[in-house]
Amino acid sequence: MNPLLSLLQPYPFERLRQLFAGVTPAPEYRAISLGIGEPKHPTPQLIKDALANSMDGLAAYPATAGDIQLREACAGWMDRRYGVKVNPATQILPVNGSREALFAFAQTVIDPSRPGATVVSPNPFYQIYEGAALLSGATPYFAPSVAERNFAVDWDSVPDEVWQRTQLIFVCSPGNPTGAVMPLSEWEKLFALSDKYGFVIASDECYSEIYFRDEAPLGGLEAATKLGRTDFKRLMMFTSLSKRSNVPGMRSGFVAGDADLIKSFLLYRTYHGGAMSPTIQKASIAAWNDEQHVVENRALYRQKFAEITPMLSKVMDVALPDASFYLWAKVPDSLGMSDTEFAKALLAQYNVTVLPGSYLAREANGINPGAQRVRMALVAETAECREAAERIVQFIQSRT
Ligand SMILES: Cc1ncc(COP(=O)(O)O)c(C=O)c1O
């Protein structure tokens, strides 16, 4: 077996199952989970119709590069959303959701024969970054994102000698779990570091359409364009329909950026078998070409977060994020509990599941930046989220 497999950490939900083993949730409450970050708003009818009406083409193998019509639809969306011009022939590739693409991209980029191959990741982070780094033969290095810096990743904490051996960095903006959006100044810093040390930037932007401020989150390619880097050198963005269009089951997204990286990634994907089904391609074209359902979806999240956040902020340190569908809340010190103890006791007493923050981060330089926090995914309908929030308030009040 590949020995690198043994380096993989259990997934947060696996750890949660172990944590909850033996806990009997209070039977008088029906179960509500804020644990998994899976969209639950209904899939728009126009996407279902496009799927149902796109059954032709299944008798042929699809091209790994995807139909040019799909890549043109993606490029059109990039222009409307970010004012960014990308060449659909050379700077875009369809992917089967951003998760597989983030993983496969690391396998394409990393040269494990170079000593000390390193991948820099935010901490806390989406666990695929770590697995992708480890299976490519690299070592992850974690840069903390903590409340004291408003959850901006502390890239300055990465020592020079680490940057020197860094081949790839993952950026997650809007962030999971913090919801923080990277400003232009931070992009400028990362581009300068990439120019100096030669590493590639993988920008995970799958929450870009769920935001709470007036201004839509800045994209990586948008930042590059603003700074005159229109060749997107060593930059790749990853986006997805999963959250934007409530279709995580469709497995559809795309990457865009540096044409040289796209070329290598296409080669890798050809062998890996990363082509997208023609049915999904056609439904994806319909989804990227429609913005109305995205506006409506965002309005639902805004309404929900506007109601739930103040309920919880009365009893715990939690604020409306810039974007994403998570609340990243602090376990009140007055409870004298760790994040895992909090999650366990909340389940036992009120049958509500939240994800312990320490499961989403790693201890680095003596601190786990996820410790004492919990992630709540407000993905269910508002009434269910409201009920969960009421129970959390009662839980905290009952313990203080
Ligand atoms: C930060 C982040 N990136 C990527 C993904 C993967 O999404 P998908 O593969 O559905 O595009 C997720 C899913 O939860 C995520 O939270």
Coordinates of C-alpha atoms and ligand atoms in Angstrom, one line a residue:
M1 CA 0.0 0.0 0.0
N2 CA 1.0 3.6 -0.5
P3 CA 2.6 4.5 2.9
L4 CA 1.5 8.1 2.6
L5 CA -2.1 6.9 3.2
S6 CA -1.2 6.3 6.8
L7 CA -0.5 10.0 7.2
L8 CA -4.1 11.0 6.6
Q9 CA -6.1 12.2 9.5
P10 CA -9.6 11.0 10.2
Y11 CA -12.2 13.3 8.7
P12 CA -13.9 15.7 11.2
F13 CA -17.2 13.9 10.9
E14 CA -15.5 10.6 11.7
R15 CA -14.1 12.2 14.8
L16 CA -17.5 13.6 15.7
R17 CA -19.0 10.1 15.4
Q18 CA -16.4 8.8 17.8
L19 CA -17.0 11.8 20.2
F20 CA -20.7 11.1 20.2
A21 CA -20.5 7.4 20.6
G22 CA -22.3 6.5 23.8
V23 CA -24.1 9.8 24.1
T24 CA -27.9 9.5 24.3
P25 CA -29.5 12.7 23.0
A26 CA -32.4 14.0 25.0
P27 CA -35.4 12.1 23.5
E28 CA -37.8 15.0 23.9
Y29 CA -36.0 17.0 21.3
R30 CA -35.9 16.0 17.6
A31 CA -32.4 16.0 16.1
I32 CA -31.1 19.2 14.5
S33 CA -27.6 19.2 12.9
L34 CA -25.6 22.3 12.3
G35 CA -22.6 20.0 11.8
I36 CA -22.3 19.4 8.1
G37 CA -21.7 22.2 5.6
E38 CA -24.0 20.8 3.0
P39 CA -26.4 23.2 1.2
K40 CA -30.0 22.3 2.0
H41 CA -32.0 25.0 0.1
P42 CA -33.8 23.4 -2.8
T43 CA -32.1 22.9 -6.2
P44 CA -33.5 25.5 -8.7
Q45 CA -36.0 24.1 -11.1
L46 CA -34.1 25.4 -14.1
I47 CA -31.2 23.2 -13.2
K48 CA -33.4 20.1 -12.7
D49 CA -35.0 20.9 -16.1
A50 CA -31.7 21.2 -17.8
L51 CA -30.5 17.9 -16.4
A52 CA -33.7 16.2 -17.5
N53 CA -33.5 17.6 -20.9
S54 CA -29.8 16.9 -21.5
M55 CA -29.7 13.1 -21.9
D56 CA -28.1 13.1 -25.4
G57 CA -24.4 12.5 -25.7
L58 CA -24.2 9.7 -23.1
A59 CA -23.1 7.2 -25.8
A60 CA -19.7 9.0 -26.2
Y61 CA -16.8 9.7 -23.8
P62 CA -16.7 13.4 -22.9
A63 CA -13.5 15.4 -23.4
T64 CA -11.5 16.1 -20.3
A65 CA -11.3 19.7 -21.3
G66 CA -15.1 19.9 -21.4
D67 CA -17.2 21.4 -24.2
I68 CA -16.2 24.8 -25.3
Q69 CA -19.8 26.0 -24.7
L70 CA -19.3 25.2 -21.0
R71 CA -16.0 26.9 -20.8
E72 CA -17.5 29.9 -22.5
A73 CA -20.4 30.0 -20.0
C74 CA -17.8 29.9 -17.2
A75 CA -15.8 32.7 -18.8
G76 CA -19.0 34.7 -19.3
W77 CA -19.8 34.4 -15.6
M78 CA -16.2 35.4 -14.7
D79 CA -16.6 38.6 -16.7
R80 CA -20.1 39.4 -15.2
R81 CA -19.2 38.5 -11.7
Y82 CA -15.6 39.8 -11.4
G83 CA -15.0 41.9 -14.6
V84 CA -12.2 39.4 -15.3
K85 CA -11.4 38.2 -18.9
V86 CA -10.3 34.6 -19.2
N87 CA -9.7 32.8 -22.4
P88 CA -12.1 29.8 -22.4
A89 CA -9.8 27.9 -24.8
T90 CA -6.7 28.0 -22.5
Q91 CA -7.5 29.4 -19.1
I92 CA -10.5 27.3 -17.9
L93 CA -11.2 23.7 -17.1
P94 CA -14.4 22.1 -15.8
V95 CA -14.0 20.0 -12.7
N96 CA -16.3 17.6 -10.8
G97 CA -16.7 19.8 -7.8
S98 CA -13.9 21.8 -6.3
R99 CA -12.9 19.1 -3.8
E100 CA -11.5 16.7 -6.3
A101 CA -9.9 19.5 -8.2
L102 CA -8.1 20.9 -5.1
F103 CA -6.8 17.4 -4.4
A104 CA -5.8 16.6 -8.0
F105 CA -4.2 20.1 -8.4
A106 CA -1.7 19.4 -5.6
Q107 CA -0.7 16.1 -7.3
T108 CA -0.1 18.1 -10.5
V109 CA 2.0 20.9 -8.9
I110 CA 4.1 19.2 -6.2
D111 CA 7.5 17.9 -7.1
P112 CA 8.3 15.6 -4.1
S113 CA 11.8 15.0 -5.3
R114 CA 12.7 18.6 -4.3
P115 CA 13.9 18.5 -0.7
G116 CA 11.4 19.6 2.0
A117 CA 8.4 20.0 -0.4
T118 CA 6.0 22.2 1.6
V119 CA 2.4 23.3 1.2
V120 CA 1.2 26.3 3.2
S121 CA -2.4 26.1 4.4
P122 CA -4.6 28.3 6.6
N123 CA -5.4 27.0 10.0
P124 CA -8.3 26.1 10.5
F125 CA -8.8 24.8 7.0
Y126 CA -10.8 22.5 4.7
Q127 CA -9.3 19.1 5.4
I128 CA -8.7 18.3 1.7
Y129 CA -5.8 20.7 1.7
E130 CA -3.9 18.6 4.2
G131 CA -4.7 15.3 2.5
A132 CA -3.8 16.7 -0.9
A133 CA -0.4 17.9 0.5
L134 CA 0.4 14.7 2.3
L135 CA -0.5 12.3 -0.6
S136 CA 1.5 14.4 -3.0
G137 CA 4.6 13.8 -0.8
A138 CA 4.7 17.3 0.6
T139 CA 4.5 18.5 4.3
P140 CA 1.8 20.9 5.3
Y141 CA 2.7 24.1 7.1
F142 CA -0.1 25.9 8.9
A143 CA -0.6 29.6 9.1
P144 CA -3.1 30.6 11.9
S145 CA -6.3 32.5 11.5
V146 CA -7.5 33.8 14.8
A147 CA -10.1 36.2 16.2
E148 CA -7.5 38.7 17.3
R149 CA -6.7 39.4 13.7
N150 CA -10.3 39.3 12.6
F151 CA -9.6 35.8 11.2
A152 CA -7.2 37.1 8.6
V153 CA -4.6 34.4 8.0
D154 CA -1.2 35.4 9.5
W155 CA 1.0 34.8 6.4
D156 CA 3.7 36.9 8.1
S157 CA 4.1 34.1 10.7
V158 CA 5.5 31.8 8.0
P159 CA 9.3 31.9 8.4
D160 CA 11.5 32.7 5.4
E161 CA 13.0 29.2 5.4
V162 CA 9.5 27.7 5.0
W163 CA 8.6 29.9 2.1
Q164 CA 11.9 28.9 0.5
R165 CA 10.7 25.3 0.2
T166 CA 7.0 26.1 -0.4
Q167 CA 5.7 24.8 -3.7
L168 CA 2.0 25.5 -3.2
I169 CA -0.3 27.5 -0.9
F170 CA -4.0 27.1 -0.4
V171 CA -6.0 30.2 0.1
C172 CA -9.7 30.0 1.2
S173 CA -11.6 33.2 0.7
P174 CA -14.4 33.3 1.8
G175 CA -13.0 31.1 4.5
N176 CA -14.3 27.9 5.9
P177 CA -15.0 28.0 8.8
T178 CA -14.3 31.7 9.6
G179 CA -16.2 33.3 6.7
A180 CA -13.4 35.9 6.3
V181 CA -12.7 37.5 2.9
M182 CA -9.2 38.4 1.8
P183 CA -8.7 42.1 0.9
L184 CA -6.6 43.3 -2.0
S185 CA -3.7 44.2 0.2
E186 CA -3.4 40.5 1.4
W187 CA -3.5 39.3 -2.2
E188 CA -0.8 41.8 -3.1
K189 CA 1.4 40.4 -0.3
L190 CA 0.8 36.8 -1.5
F191 CA 1.6 37.7 -5.1
A192 CA 4.8 39.3 -4.0
L193 CA 5.8 36.2 -2.0
S194 CA 4.8 34.0 -4.9
D195 CA 7.1 36.1 -7.2
K196 CA 9.9 35.9 -4.7
Y197 CA 9.7 32.2 -3.9
G198 CA 8.1 30.7 -7.0
F199 CA 5.2 28.9 -5.3
V200 CA 1.8 28.3 -6.9
I201 CA -1.4 29.8 -5.3
A202 CA -4.6 27.6 -5.2
S203 CA -7.5 29.9 -4.4
D204 CA -10.5 28.1 -3.1
E205 CA -13.5 30.4 -3.6
C206 CA -16.5 28.0 -3.4
Y207 CA -18.4 30.3 -0.9
S208 CA -18.0 33.4 -3.1
E209 CA -21.8 33.9 -3.8
I210 CA -23.0 33.7 -0.2
Y211 CA -22.1 37.0 1.4
F212 CA -23.5 39.5 3.9
R213 CA -21.8 42.8 3.0
D214 CA -22.9 45.0 0.2
E215 CA -19.7 44.3 -1.8
A216 CA -19.3 40.8 -3.3
P217 CA -16.1 39.0 -2.1
L218 CA -13.0 39.8 -4.1
G219 CA -11.9 36.8 -6.2
G220 CA -8.2 35.8 -6.7
L221 CA -8.3 36.4 -10.5
E222 CA -10.1 39.7 -9.8
A223 CA -7.3 40.7 -7.4
A224 CA -4.7 39.7 -9.9
T225 CA -6.4 41.7 -12.7
K226 CA -6.7 44.8 -10.4
L227 CA -2.9 44.5 -9.8
G228 CA -2.2 44.2 -13.5
R229 CA -1.3 40.5 -13.4
T230 CA -3.5 39.5 -16.3
D231 CA -1.5 36.4 -17.1
F232 CA -2.5 35.0 -13.7
K233 CA 1.0 33.6 -13.3
R234 CA 1.2 30.8 -10.8
L235 CA -2.4 31.4 -9.8
M236 CA -5.4 29.1 -10.0
M237 CA -8.9 29.7 -8.7
F238 CA -11.4 27.0 -7.8
T239 CA -15.1 27.6 -7.8
S240 CA -18.2 25.5 -7.7
L241 CA -21.9 25.3 -8.3
S242 CA -22.4 23.3 -5.1
K243 CA -23.1 26.3 -2.8
R244 CA -23.9 28.9 -5.4
S245 CA -26.7 26.9 -6.9
N246 CA -27.6 24.3 -4.2
V247 CA -26.3 21.3 -6.3
P248 CA -23.6 19.6 -4.2
G249 CA -24.9 16.3 -5.6
M250 CA -24.2 17.4 -9.2
R251 CA -20.5 17.7 -8.7
S252 CA -19.7 20.6 -10.9
G253 CA -17.3 23.4 -10.7
F254 CA -14.4 24.9 -12.7
V255 CA -10.9 26.2 -12.3
A256 CA -9.5 29.2 -14.0
G257 CA -6.1 30.9 -14.1
D258 CA -2.5 30.5 -15.5
A259 CA -2.6 28.9 -18.9
D260 CA 0.6 26.9 -18.3
L261 CA -0.9 25.4 -15.1
I262 CA -4.1 24.6 -16.9
K263 CA -2.2 22.7 -19.5
S264 CA -0.4 20.6 -16.9
F265 CA -3.6 20.1 -15.0
L266 CA -5.4 19.0 -18.1
L267 CA -2.7 16.4 -18.8
Y268 CA -3.0 15.1 -15.2
R269 CA -6.8 15.0 -15.4
T270 CA -6.7 13.1 -18.7
Y271 CA -4.9 10.2 -16.9
H272 CA -6.8 10.7 -13.7
G273 CA -10.2 10.4 -15.5
G274 CA -11.5 13.8 -14.6
A275 CA -13.9 14.4 -17.5
M276 CA -17.4 15.8 -16.7
S277 CA -20.5 14.0 -17.9
P278 CA -22.2 15.7 -20.8
T279 CA -25.5 15.9 -18.9
I280 CA -23.8 17.7 -16.0
Q281 CA -22.0 20.0 -18.5
K282 CA -25.3 21.1 -20.0
A283 CA -27.0 21.7 -16.7
S284 CA -23.9 23.6 -15.5
I285 CA -24.2 25.9 -18.5
A286 CA -27.8 26.7 -17.5
A287 CA -26.7 27.3 -13.9
W288 CA -23.7 29.6 -14.7
N289 CA -25.9 31.6 -17.1
D290 CA -28.6 32.3 -14.6
E291 CA -28.1 34.8 -11.8
Q292 CA -31.6 35.2 -10.5
H293 CA -31.6 31.9 -8.5
V294 CA -28.2 33.0 -6.9
V295 CA -29.7 36.3 -5.8
E296 CA -32.7 34.6 -4.3
N297 CA -30.5 32.0 -2.6
R298 CA -28.3 34.7 -1.1
A299 CA -31.4 36.6 0.1
L300 CA -32.5 33.4 2.0
Y301 CA -29.1 33.2 3.8
R302 CA -29.1 36.9 4.6
Q303 CA -32.5 36.7 6.2
K304 CA -31.5 33.6 8.2
F305 CA -28.2 35.0 9.4
A306 CA -29.8 38.3 10.3
E307 CA -32.2 36.5 12.6
I308 CA -30.0 33.8 14.1
T309 CA -26.7 35.7 14.7
P310 CA -28.2 38.2 17.2
M311 CA -29.9 35.4 19.1
L312 CA -26.6 33.6 19.6
S313 CA -24.5 36.7 20.1
K314 CA -26.4 37.4 23.3
V315 CA -24.9 34.3 24.9
M316 CA -21.6 33.8 23.0
D317 CA -18.9 35.6 21.1
V318 CA -20.1 35.3 17.5
A319 CA -20.5 37.8 14.7
L320 CA -22.0 37.9 11.2
P321 CA -19.2 36.7 8.9
D322 CA -18.2 38.5 5.7
A323 CA -19.4 35.5 3.7
S324 CA -20.0 31.7 3.7
F325 CA -22.8 29.9 5.5
Y326 CA -21.1 29.3 8.9
L327 CA -21.1 30.9 12.3
W328 CA -17.7 30.4 13.9
A329 CA -18.6 30.9 17.6
K330 CA -16.6 30.9 20.8
V331 CA -17.5 28.6 23.6
P332 CA -18.1 31.0 26.5
D333 CA -15.2 30.8 29.0
S334 CA -17.8 30.9 31.8
L335 CA -18.8 27.4 30.9
G336 CA -15.3 26.0 31.7
M337 CA -15.7 23.6 28.8
S338 CA -13.6 22.7 25.8
D339 CA -15.2 22.8 22.3
T340 CA -15.5 19.0 22.3
E341 CA -17.1 19.0 25.7
F342 CA -19.5 21.7 24.6
A343 CA -20.5 19.7 21.4
K344 CA -21.0 16.6 23.5
A345 CA -23.1 18.2 26.3
L346 CA -25.2 20.2 23.8
L347 CA -26.1 16.9 22.0
A348 CA -26.9 15.1 25.2
Q349 CA -29.0 17.9 26.6
Y350 CA -30.7 19.4 23.5
N351 CA -30.0 17.1 20.5
V352 CA -28.3 19.8 18.5
T353 CA -25.0 18.9 16.6
V354 CA -22.3 21.5 16.1
L355 CA -18.7 20.8 15.0
P356 CA -15.9 21.3 17.5
G357 CA -13.5 23.8 16.0
S358 CA -10.4 21.9 17.1
Y359 CA -11.4 19.2 14.6
L360 CA -11.0 21.8 11.8
A361 CA -7.5 22.9 12.8
R362 CA -4.2 21.5 13.8
E363 CA -2.0 22.3 16.7
A364 CA 0.9 24.4 15.3
N365 CA 3.5 26.3 17.4
G366 CA 1.7 25.2 20.5
I367 CA -1.8 26.4 19.7
N368 CA -4.8 24.9 18.0
P369 CA -6.6 28.0 16.5
G370 CA -9.9 26.1 16.3
A371 CA -9.9 25.2 20.0
Q372 CA -12.7 26.8 22.1
R373 CA -14.7 27.5 18.9
V374 CA -17.5 25.6 17.3
R375 CA -18.7 25.8 13.7
M376 CA -22.4 26.0 13.0
A377 CA -23.6 25.5 9.5
L378 CA -26.9 27.5 9.0
V379 CA -27.9 25.4 6.0
A380 CA -31.3 24.2 7.1
E381 CA -34.5 26.3 6.7
T382 CA -34.7 29.3 9.0
A383 CA -37.3 27.7 11.4
E384 CA -35.0 24.8 12.1
C385 CA -32.0 27.1 12.6
R386 CA -34.1 29.3 14.9
E387 CA -35.0 26.3 17.0
A388 CA -31.4 25.1 17.2
A389 CA -30.3 28.6 18.2
E390 CA -33.0 28.8 20.9
R391 CA -31.8 25.5 22.3
I392 CA -28.2 26.6 22.3
V393 CA -29.2 29.8 24.2
Q394 CA -31.0 27.7 26.7
F395 CA -28.1 25.3 27.0
I396 CA -25.6 28.1 27.7
Q397 CA -28.0 29.8 30.1
S398 CA -28.6 26.5 32.0
R399 CA -24.9 26.1 32.5
T400 CA -24.0 29.6 33.7
Ligands
LIG1 C1 -13.7 25.4 1.7 C2 -14.3 24.3 0.8 N1 -13.7 24.1 -0.4 C3 -14.2 23.2 -1.2 C4 -15.3 22.4 -0.9 C5 -15.8 21.4 -1.9 O1 -17.0 21.7 -2.5 P1 -17.4 21.0 -3.8 O2 -16.5 19.9 -4.1 O3 -18.8 20.6 -3.6 O4 -17.3 22.1 -4.9 C6 -16.0 22.6 0.3 C7 -17.1 21.8 0.7 O5 -17.7 21.8 1.8 C8 -15.4 23.6 1.2 O6 -16.0 23.9 2.4

